[in-house]
PDB file of C-alpha atoms and ligand atoms in Angstrom:
ATOM      1  CA  MET A 889      -0.695  -0.074  -0.036  1.00  0.00           C
ATOM      2  CA  ILE A 890       1.181   2.997  -1.063  1.00  0.00           C
ATOM      3  CA  ILE A 891      -0.167   6.165   0.627  1.00  0.00           C
ATOM      4  CA  ALA A 892       0.800   9.381  -0.857  1.00  0.00           C
ATOM      5  CA  VAL A 893       1.118  12.938   0.858  1.00  0.00           C
ATOM      6  CA  VAL A 894       0.424  15.805  -1.460  1.00  0.00           C
ATOM      7  CA  SER A 895       0.708  19.659  -1.758  1.00  0.00           C
ATOM      8  CA  GLN A 896       1.395  22.259  -3.576  1.00  0.00           C
ATOM      9  CA  LYS A 897       1.854  24.596  -0.250  1.00  0.00           C
ATOM     10  CA  GLY A 898       3.477  24.508   2.220  1.00  0.00           C
ATOM     11  CA  GLY A 899       4.010  23.966   5.611  1.00  0.00           C
ATOM     12  CA  VAL A 900       0.132  22.823   6.085  1.00  0.00           C
ATOM     13  CA  GLY A 901       1.233  19.361   8.199  1.00  0.00           C
ATOM     14  CA  LYS A 902       2.926  16.859   5.503  1.00  0.00           C
ATOM     15  CA  SER A 903       4.937  15.694   7.273  1.00  0.00           C
ATOM     16  CA  ALA A 904       3.261  15.542  10.621  1.00  0.00           C
ATOM     17  CA  LEU A 905       0.682  13.763   8.684  1.00  0.00           C
ATOM     18  CA  SER A 906       3.512  11.357   7.329  1.00  0.00           C
ATOM     19  CA  ARG A 907       4.532  10.578  11.117  1.00  0.00           C
ATOM     20  CA  PHE A 908       1.411  10.264  13.542  1.00  0.00           C
ATOM     21  CA  LEU A 909       0.228   7.980  10.292  1.00  0.00           C
ATOM     22  CA  ALA A 910       3.951   5.872  10.324  1.00  0.00           C
ATOM     23  CA  VAL A 911       3.541   5.266  13.630  1.00  0.00           C
ATOM     24  CA  GLU A 912       0.326   4.074  14.253  1.00  0.00           C
ATOM     25  CA  PHE A 913      -0.142   1.683  11.639  1.00  0.00           C
ATOM     26  CA  ALA A 914       3.578   0.489  13.094  1.00  0.00           C
ATOM     27  CA  LYS A 915       2.223   0.374  16.104  1.00  0.00           C
ATOM     28  CA  SER A 916      -0.314  -1.689  14.930  1.00  0.00           C
ATOM     29  CA  GLY A 917       2.257  -4.079  13.404  1.00  0.00           C
ATOM     30  CA  TRP A 918       2.470  -3.299   9.847  1.00  0.00           C
ATOM     31  CA  SER A 919       5.682  -3.253   8.331  1.00  0.00           C
ATOM     32  CA  VAL A 920       6.189   1.156   7.428  1.00  0.00           C
ATOM     33  CA  LYS A 921       8.155   2.884   6.420  1.00  0.00           C
ATOM     34  CA  ILE A 922       8.047   7.373   5.055  1.00  0.00           C
ATOM     35  CA  ALA A 923       9.933   8.422   2.313  1.00  0.00           C
ATOM     36  CA  ASP A 924      11.250  11.115   2.633  1.00  0.00           C
ATOM     37  CA  LEU A 925      11.035  13.378  -0.890  1.00  0.00           C
ATOM     38  CA  ASP A 926      11.864  16.906   0.421  1.00  0.00           C
ATOM     39  CA  THR A 927      15.648  15.711   0.348  1.00  0.00           C
ATOM     40  CA  GLY A 928      16.285  19.627   0.460  1.00  0.00           C
ATOM     41  CA  GLN A 929      14.426  20.204   3.766  1.00  0.00           C
ATOM     42  CA  GLY A 930      14.680  16.705   4.680  1.00  0.00           C
ATOM     43  CA  SER A 931      12.642  17.594   8.056  1.00  0.00           C
ATOM     44  CA  SER A 932      10.780  13.574   8.438  1.00  0.00           C
ATOM     45  CA  THR A 933      14.400  12.658   8.173  1.00  0.00           C
ATOM     46  CA  ASN A 934      15.215  15.018  10.906  1.00  0.00           C
ATOM     47  CA  TRP A 935      12.854  13.222  13.099  1.00  0.00           C
ATOM     48  CA  LYS A 936      13.958  10.028  12.848  1.00  0.00           C
ATOM     49  CA  ALA A 937      17.875  11.066  13.877  1.00  0.00           C
ATOM     50  CA  ARG A 938      15.803  12.754  17.164  1.00  0.00           C
ATOM     51  CA  ARG A 939      13.221   9.677  17.718  1.00  0.00           C
ATOM     52  CA  ASP A 940      16.274   7.443  17.621  1.00  0.00           C
ATOM     53  CA  GLN A 941      18.936  10.131  19.809  1.00  0.00           C
ATOM     54  CA  ASN A 942      15.479   9.077  22.316  1.00  0.00           C
ATOM     55  CA  ALA A 943      15.562   5.914  21.541  1.00  0.00           C
ATOM     56  CA  ILE A 944      11.236   5.934  20.743  1.00  0.00           C
ATOM     57  CA  LYS A 945       9.310   2.856  20.320  1.00  0.00           C
ATOM     58  CA  PRO A 946       8.749   1.790  17.524  1.00  0.00           C
ATOM     59  CA  GLU A 947      10.946   2.434  14.775  1.00  0.00           C
ATOM     60  CA  VAL A 948      10.159   4.188  11.520  1.00  0.00           C
ATOM     61  CA  PRO A 949      12.284   4.043   8.845  1.00  0.00           C
ATOM     62  CA  VAL A 950      12.624   6.757   7.146  1.00  0.00           C
ATOM     63  CA  GLU A 951      14.417   7.445   4.161  1.00  0.00           C
ATOM     64  CA  LYS A 952      15.463  10.192   1.658  1.00  0.00           C
ATOM     65  CA  TYR A 953      14.960   9.360  -1.811  1.00  0.00           C
ATOM     66  CA  ALA A 954      15.932  11.769  -5.043  1.00  0.00           C
ATOM     67  CA  THR A 955      12.965  10.261  -7.424  1.00  0.00           C
ATOM     68  CA  VAL A 956       9.851   9.235  -6.788  1.00  0.00           C
ATOM     69  CA  SER A 957      10.520   5.722  -8.966  1.00  0.00           C
ATOM     70  CA  ARG A 958      12.962   4.906  -6.244  1.00  0.00           C
ATOM     71  CA  ALA A 959      10.336   5.027  -3.075  1.00  0.00           C
ATOM     72  CA  VAL A 960       7.726   3.336  -5.169  1.00  0.00           C
ATOM     73  CA  GLN A 961      10.356   0.204  -5.911  1.00  0.00           C
ATOM     74  CA  ASP A 962      11.816   0.589  -2.235  1.00  0.00           C
ATOM     75  CA  ALA A 963       7.505   0.156  -1.360  1.00  0.00           C
ATOM     76  CA  GLU A 964       7.177  -3.311  -2.551  1.00  0.00           C
ATOM     77  CA  ARG A 965       9.504  -3.780   0.592  1.00  0.00           C
ATOM     78  CA  TYR A 966       6.769  -2.952   2.874  1.00  0.00           C
ATOM     79  CA  GLU A 967       3.074  -2.979   3.902  1.00  0.00           C
ATOM     80  CA  LEU A 968       2.859   0.260   3.619  1.00  0.00           C
ATOM     81  CA  MET A 969       5.133   2.825   1.949  1.00  0.00           C
ATOM     82  CA  ILE A 970       4.394   7.242   3.392  1.00  0.00           C
ATOM     83  CA  LEU A 971       5.366   9.498   0.434  1.00  0.00           C
ATOM     84  CA  ASP A 972       6.540  12.230   2.267  1.00  0.00           C
ATOM     85  CA  GLY A 973       6.797  14.774  -0.764  1.00  0.00           C
ATOM     86  CA  PRO A 974       7.734  18.186  -1.192  1.00  0.00           C
ATOM     87  CA  ALA A 975       5.881  21.850  -0.931  1.00  0.00           C
ATOM     88  CA  PHE A 976       5.559  23.493  -4.434  1.00  0.00           C
ATOM     89  CA  ALA A 977       6.957  20.336  -6.826  1.00  0.00           C
ATOM     90  CA  GLU A 978       3.299  19.321  -9.324  1.00  0.00           C
ATOM     91  CA  LYS A 979       5.068  17.539 -11.907  1.00  0.00           C
ATOM     92  CA  ARG A 980       6.682  14.937  -8.926  1.00  0.00           C
ATOM     93  CA  GLY A 981       2.914  15.744  -6.678  1.00  0.00           C
ATOM     94  CA  LEU A 982       1.950  13.619  -9.656  1.00  0.00           C
ATOM     95  CA  GLN A 983       4.687  10.585 -10.451  1.00  0.00           C
ATOM     96  CA  MET A 984       3.184  10.549  -5.957  1.00  0.00           C
ATOM     97  CA  ALA A 985      -0.341  10.860  -7.308  1.00  0.00           C
ATOM     98  CA  GLU A 986      -0.081   8.267 -10.041  1.00  0.00           C
ATOM     99  CA  TYR A 987       1.505   4.982  -7.644  1.00  0.00           C
ATOM    100  CA  ALA A 988      -0.620   5.950  -4.839  1.00  0.00           C
ATOM    101  CA  ASP A 989      -3.478   3.598  -3.440  1.00  0.00           C
ATOM    102  CA  LEU A 990      -4.532   6.925  -1.695  1.00  0.00           C
ATOM    103  CA  VAL A 991      -3.937  10.714  -1.769  1.00  0.00           C
ATOM    104  CA  VAL A 992      -3.888  12.948   0.971  1.00  0.00           C
ATOM    105  CA  ILE A 993      -3.479  16.841   0.643  1.00  0.00           C
ATOM    106  CA  PRO A 994      -3.949  18.369   3.819  1.00  0.00           C
ATOM    107  CA  THR A 995      -5.047  21.973   4.277  1.00  0.00           C
ATOM    108  CA  SER A 996      -6.152  24.029   7.574  1.00  0.00           C
ATOM    109  CA  TYR A 997      -9.842  25.706   7.484  1.00  0.00           C
ATOM    110  CA  SER A 998      -8.093  29.195   5.808  1.00  0.00           C
ATOM    111  CA  LEU A 999      -8.795  30.365   1.960  1.00  0.00           C
ATOM    112  CA  ASP A1000      -4.837  30.368   2.464  1.00  0.00           C
ATOM    113  CA  ASP A1001      -4.449  26.814   2.265  1.00  0.00           C
ATOM    114  CA  LEU A1002      -8.535  25.631   1.469  1.00  0.00           C
ATOM    115  CA  GLN A1003      -8.186  27.764  -2.168  1.00  0.00           C
ATOM    116  CA  PRO A1004      -4.331  26.641  -2.898  1.00  0.00           C
ATOM    117  CA  GLN A1005      -4.998  22.891  -2.153  1.00  0.00           C
ATOM    118  CA  VAL A1006      -8.268  22.298  -4.646  1.00  0.00           C
ATOM    119  CA  GLU A1007      -6.438  23.305  -7.249  1.00  0.00           C
ATOM    120  CA  THR A1008      -4.179  20.736  -6.549  1.00  0.00           C
ATOM    121  CA  ALA A1009      -6.247  18.170  -6.439  1.00  0.00           C
ATOM    122  CA  GLN A1010      -8.111  18.943  -9.571  1.00  0.00           C
ATOM    123  CA  HIS A1011      -5.323  19.566 -10.709  1.00  0.00           C
ATOM    124  CA  LEU A1012      -4.121  16.591 -10.409  1.00  0.00           C
ATOM    125  CA  GLU A1013      -8.013  15.143 -11.347  1.00  0.00           C
ATOM    126  CA  VAL A1014      -7.822  16.443 -14.572  1.00  0.00           C
ATOM    127  CA  ALA A1015      -4.400  14.208 -14.947  1.00  0.00           C
ATOM    128  CA  GLY A1016      -6.524  11.109 -15.225  1.00  0.00           C
ATOM    129  CA  ILE A1017      -5.804  10.108 -10.476  1.00  0.00           C
ATOM    130  CA  ASP A1018      -9.611   8.353 -10.105  1.00  0.00           C
ATOM    131  CA  PRO A1019     -10.846  11.532  -7.995  1.00  0.00           C
ATOM    132  CA  GLU A1020     -12.477   9.206  -5.533  1.00  0.00           C
ATOM    133  CA  LYS A1021      -8.060   8.415  -4.290  1.00  0.00           C
ATOM    134  CA  ILE A1022      -8.182  11.750  -3.191  1.00  0.00           C
ATOM    135  CA  LYS A1023      -8.791  12.020  -0.071  1.00  0.00           C
ATOM    136  CA  PHE A1024      -8.864  16.250   1.658  1.00  0.00           C
ATOM    137  CA  ILE A1025      -7.980  16.148   6.001  1.00  0.00           C
ATOM    138  CA  PHE A1026      -8.167  19.070   8.104  1.00  0.00           C
ATOM    139  CA  CYS A1027      -4.447  19.373   9.409  1.00  0.00           C
ATOM    140  CA  LYS A1028      -3.003  21.752  11.968  1.00  0.00           C
ATOM    141  CA  ALA A1029      -7.051  22.628  12.297  1.00  0.00           C
ATOM    142  CA  ASP A1030      -7.110  25.364  14.494  1.00  0.00           C
ATOM    143  CA  GLY A1031     -10.469  27.027  14.652  1.00  0.00           C
ATOM    144  CA  SER A1032     -14.370  26.563  16.059  1.00  0.00           C
ATOM    145  CA  ASP A1033     -17.184  24.977  14.433  1.00  0.00           C
ATOM    146  CA  THR A1034     -18.734  27.461  12.794  1.00  0.00           C
ATOM    147  CA  GLU A1035     -15.209  27.584  10.582  1.00  0.00           C
ATOM    148  CA  GLU A1036     -15.220  23.718   9.902  1.00  0.00           C
ATOM    149  CA  ALA A1037     -18.088  23.794   8.781  1.00  0.00           C
ATOM    150  CA  SER A1038     -17.429  26.954   6.803  1.00  0.00           C
ATOM    151  CA  ALA A1039     -14.362  24.887   4.953  1.00  0.00           C
ATOM    152  CA  ARG A1040     -15.859  21.050   4.409  1.00  0.00           C
ATOM    153  CA  SER A1041     -18.685  23.620   2.706  1.00  0.00           C
ATOM    154  CA  TYR A1042     -16.394  24.611   0.473  1.00  0.00           C
ATOM    155  CA  LEU A1043     -14.643  21.228  -0.362  1.00  0.00           C
ATOM    156  CA  LYS A1044     -18.316  20.197  -1.001  1.00  0.00           C
ATOM    157  CA  ARG A1045     -19.578  22.454  -3.160  1.00  0.00           C
ATOM    158  CA  ALA A1046     -15.735  22.274  -4.913  1.00  0.00           C
ATOM    159  CA  GLY A1047     -16.545  18.615  -4.982  1.00  0.00           C
ATOM    160  CA  MET A1048     -13.542  16.895  -2.522  1.00  0.00           C
ATOM    161  CA  ASN A1049     -14.165  14.240  -0.295  1.00  0.00           C
ATOM    162  CA  VAL A1050     -12.557  15.765   3.040  1.00  0.00           C
ATOM    163  CA  LEU A1051     -12.513  12.627   6.181  1.00  0.00           C
ATOM    164  CA  LYS A1052     -14.013  13.093   8.596  1.00  0.00           C
ATOM    165  CA  ASN A1053     -11.571  12.569  12.094  1.00  0.00           C
ATOM    166  CA  LEU A1054      -8.635  15.435  12.275  1.00  0.00           C
ATOM    167  CA  MET A1055      -5.231  16.655  13.465  1.00  0.00           C
ATOM    168  CA  PRO A1056      -5.921  19.503  15.139  1.00  0.00           C
ATOM    169  CA  GLU A1057      -3.116  22.286  16.378  1.00  0.00           C
ATOM    170  CA  ARG A1058      -1.805  22.187  19.185  1.00  0.00           C
ATOM    171  CA  ALA A1059       1.545  22.814  21.038  1.00  0.00           C
ATOM    172  CA  SER A1060       2.289  19.869  22.402  1.00  0.00           C
ATOM    173  CA  ILE A1061       2.412  18.714  18.602  1.00  0.00           C
ATOM    174  CA  ARG A1062       5.023  20.305  18.139  1.00  0.00           C
ATOM    175  CA  HIS A1063       6.455  19.841  21.965  1.00  0.00           C
ATOM    176  CA  ALA A1064       6.507  15.884  20.078  1.00  0.00           C
ATOM    177  CA  SER A1065       8.020  15.757  17.164  1.00  0.00           C
ATOM    178  CA  ASN A1066      10.538  18.782  18.257  1.00  0.00           C
ATOM    179  CA  ASN A1067      11.245  15.225  21.046  1.00  0.00           C
ATOM    180  CA  GLY A1068      10.586  12.441  17.642  1.00  0.00           C
ATOM    181  CA  GLN A1069       7.204  12.205  18.505  1.00  0.00           C
ATOM    182  CA  SER A1070       4.566  12.059  16.814  1.00  0.00           C
ATOM    183  CA  ALA A1071       1.156  13.458  17.014  1.00  0.00           C
ATOM    184  CA  SER A1072      -0.260  10.273  18.985  1.00  0.00           C
ATOM    185  CA  GLU A1073       2.055  10.393  20.606  1.00  0.00           C
ATOM    186  CA  VAL A1074       1.329  13.030  23.286  1.00  0.00           C
ATOM    187  CA  PRO A1075       1.755  13.111  26.686  1.00  0.00           C
ATOM    188  CA  HIS A1076      -2.312  14.319  26.583  1.00  0.00           C
ATOM    189  CA  ARG A1077      -5.010  11.535  26.043  1.00  0.00           C
ATOM    190  CA  THR A1078      -6.800  14.718  25.321  1.00  0.00           C
ATOM    191  CA  VAL A1079      -4.759  15.553  21.936  1.00  0.00           C
ATOM    192  CA  ARG A1080      -4.131  11.184  21.700  1.00  0.00           C
ATOM    193  CA  GLU A1081      -7.612  10.512  21.849  1.00  0.00           C
ATOM    194  CA  ARG A1082      -8.508  13.079  19.262  1.00  0.00           C
ATOM    195  CA  ILE A1083      -6.170  12.597  16.831  1.00  0.00           C
ATOM    196  CA  ILE A1084      -5.517   7.820  17.063  1.00  0.00           C
ATOM    197  CA  PRO A1085      -9.685   7.981  15.213  1.00  0.00           C
ATOM    198  CA  LEU A1086      -8.104  10.240  11.702  1.00  0.00           C
ATOM    199  CA  ALA A1087      -5.383   6.409  11.807  1.00  0.00           C
ATOM    200  CA  VAL A1088      -7.813   4.605  12.172  1.00  0.00           C
ATOM    201  CA  GLU A1089     -10.712   6.580   9.232  1.00  0.00           C
ATOM    202  CA  ILE A1090      -7.380   5.986   7.135  1.00  0.00           C
ATOM    203  CA  ALA A1091      -6.750   2.071   7.503  1.00  0.00           C
ATOM    204  CA  ASN A1092     -10.362   1.660   7.008  1.00  0.00           C
ATOM    205  CA  ILE A1093      -9.988   2.942   3.686  1.00  0.00           C
ATOM    206  CA  ILE A1094      -6.959   1.359   2.707  1.00  0.00           C
ATOM    207  CA  ILE A1095      -7.045  -2.589   4.507  1.00  0.00           C
ATOM    208  CA  PRO A1096     -10.080  -3.269   1.646  1.00  0.00           C
ATOM    209  CA  LYS A1097      -7.820  -1.822  -1.023  1.00  0.00           C
ATOM    210  CA  ILE A1098      -5.775  -4.470  -0.268  1.00  0.00           C
ATOM    211  CA  PRO A1099      -5.773  -7.357  -2.541  1.00  0.00           C
ATOM    212  CA  ASP A1100      -6.984 -10.985  -1.813  1.00  0.00           C
ATOM    213  CA  ILE A1101      -8.011 -10.287   1.406  1.00  0.00           C
ATOM    214  CA  GLU A1102     -10.141 -12.421   2.238  1.00  0.00           C
ATOM    215  CA  GLU A1103      -8.201 -13.735   5.160  1.00  0.00           C
ATOM    216  CA  PRO A1104      -6.802 -10.100   6.180  1.00  0.00           C
ATOM    217  CA  GLN A1105      -3.599 -10.691   5.260  1.00  0.00           C
ATOM    218  CA  VAL A1106      -2.115  -7.795   7.563  1.00  0.00           C
ATOM    219  CA  HIS A1107      -2.794  -7.273  11.234  1.00  0.00           C
ATOM    220  CA  THR A1108      -4.347  -4.273  12.701  1.00  0.00           C
ATOM    221  CA  THR A1109      -5.228  -3.070  16.390  1.00  0.00           C
ATOM    222  CA  ILE A1110      -6.568  -0.028  14.605  1.00  0.00           C
ATOM    223  CA  GLU A1111      -9.772  -0.842  15.408  1.00  0.00           C
ATOM    224  CA  PRO A1112     -12.598  -0.154  12.964  1.00  0.00           C
ATOM    225  CA  THR A1113     -15.590   2.778  14.267  1.00  0.00           C
ATOM    226  CA  ARG A1114     -18.859   1.350  15.104  1.00  0.00           C
ATOM    227  CA  GLU A1115     -19.423   3.407  11.661  1.00  0.00           C
ATOM    228  CA  THR A1116     -17.396   2.846   8.911  1.00  0.00           C
ATOM    229  CA  ALA A1117     -16.910  -0.842  11.020  1.00  0.00           C
ATOM    230  CA  CYS A1118     -18.932  -2.620   7.562  1.00  0.00           C
ATOM    231  CA  ALA A1119     -16.775  -1.313   5.421  1.00  0.00           C
ATOM    232  CA  THR A1120     -13.480  -3.339   6.229  1.00  0.00           C
ATOM    233  CA  HIS A1121     -16.053  -6.312   7.319  1.00  0.00           C
TER     234      HIS A1121
HETATM  235  N1  ATP B1442      -1.350  19.355  14.435  1.00  0.00           N
HETATM  236  C1  ATP B1442      -0.045  20.746  14.962  1.00  0.00           C
HETATM  237  N2  ATP B1442       0.116  21.050  15.187  1.00  0.00           N
HETATM  238  C2  ATP B1442       1.067  22.020  15.717  1.00  0.00           C
HETATM  239  N3  ATP B1442       2.501  22.295  15.564  1.00  0.00           N
HETATM  240  C3  ATP B1442       1.860  21.518  13.859  1.00  0.00           C
HETATM  241  C4  ATP B1442       1.073  20.650  13.532  1.00  0.00           C
HETATM  242  N4  ATP B1442       1.265  19.603  13.026  1.00  0.00           N
HETATM  243  C5  ATP B1442       2.634  20.269  12.048  1.00  0.00           C
HETATM  244  N5  ATP B1442       3.244  21.166  12.965  1.00  0.00           N
HETATM  245  C6  ATP B1442       3.468  22.173  12.614  1.00  0.00           C
HETATM  246  O1  ATP B1442       4.212  23.179  11.537  1.00  0.00           O
HETATM  247  C7  ATP B1442       4.475  23.281  10.709  1.00  0.00           C
HETATM  248  C8  ATP B1442       4.351  22.318   9.429  1.00  0.00           C
HETATM  249  O2  ATP B1442       4.605  21.716   9.982  1.00  0.00           O
HETATM  250  P1  ATP B1442       5.370  20.632   8.858  1.00  0.00           P
HETATM  251  O3  ATP B1442       6.317  19.703   8.585  1.00  0.00           O
HETATM  252  O4  ATP B1442       4.738  18.979   9.077  1.00  0.00           O
HETATM  253  O5  ATP B1442       4.418  21.025   7.297  1.00  0.00           O
HETATM  254  P2  ATP B1442       4.735  20.270   5.590  1.00  0.00           P
HETATM  255  O6  ATP B1442       3.528  20.788   5.223  1.00  0.00           O
HETATM  256  O7  ATP B1442       5.745  19.048   5.691  1.00  0.00           O
HETATM  257  O8  ATP B1442       5.711  21.204   5.725  1.00  0.00           O
HETATM  258  P3  ATP B1442       6.571  21.655   4.196  1.00  0.00           P
HETATM  259  O9  ATP B1442       6.017  21.852   3.169  1.00  0.00           O
HETATM  260  O10 ATP B1442       7.687  22.831   4.209  1.00  0.00           O
HETATM  261  O11 ATP B1442       7.174  20.656   3.847  1.00  0.00           O
HETATM  262  C9  ATP B1442       6.140  22.583  12.803  1.00  0.00           C
HETATM  263  O12 ATP B1442       6.836  23.239  12.234  1.00  0.00           O
HETATM  264  C10 ATP B1442       5.262  21.917  12.646  1.00  0.00           C
HETATM  265  O13 ATP B1442       5.924  21.102  13.958  1.00  0.00           O
HETATM  266 MG1   MG B1443       7.365  18.610   4.604  1.00  0.00          MG
END
């Protein structure tokens, strides 16, 4: 399975989302790797170094790849490869999306993010990417319920799918990242409880895409939610 985290916009939370998903799936027994395609910045690679320095488990392999095709070749060795993409890379984003089973596009509630991110999705769709494969995720989400509702309605009007669960913006998530931890490894239970359902929702999207899954070949303790359980059984 390949999840591509794609965005034209910088700083929207691609790397934080990639690490969170990698940690949660790894905790559930999947073999996971993050392909750090932002070779200039290498922020996930640096995060991995901090994680190793602090001996945080589970171990999550992260490697820089100069090309998408190299990362995709390596993906065969893992149950899940997460492509953590660079910003401002239209061509590379399309390549990532072509290979991916699921394309996720992070956005905040701000029109400054929503507009370019919708353009990213439209560009992918025009280039032939199945719109069903593209899901928006609210990341660094900070605002009232009204703001969330208005952002959801904006995406709906643009014909985009957005996940029910989100990653809130929290200082504790930044601090966790500084220590080589993911958003789900913060000390605050309320933050963890808010964010872990996002991994469950994504598991419920990708598990049915695993070929020949009559008898699940991948063990996961990411429990389906009651609402989405029917999608996997
Ligand atoms: N949920 C969050 N709460 C608080 N801070 C966050 C959250 N997610 C990300 N950040 C912080 O926001 C900044 C940008 O996040 P991140 O590096 O994940 O974005 P990105 O889209 O990968 O950026 P780039 O385009 O530079 O690769 C970082 O400083 C990160 O620590
Ligand atoms: Mg990044």
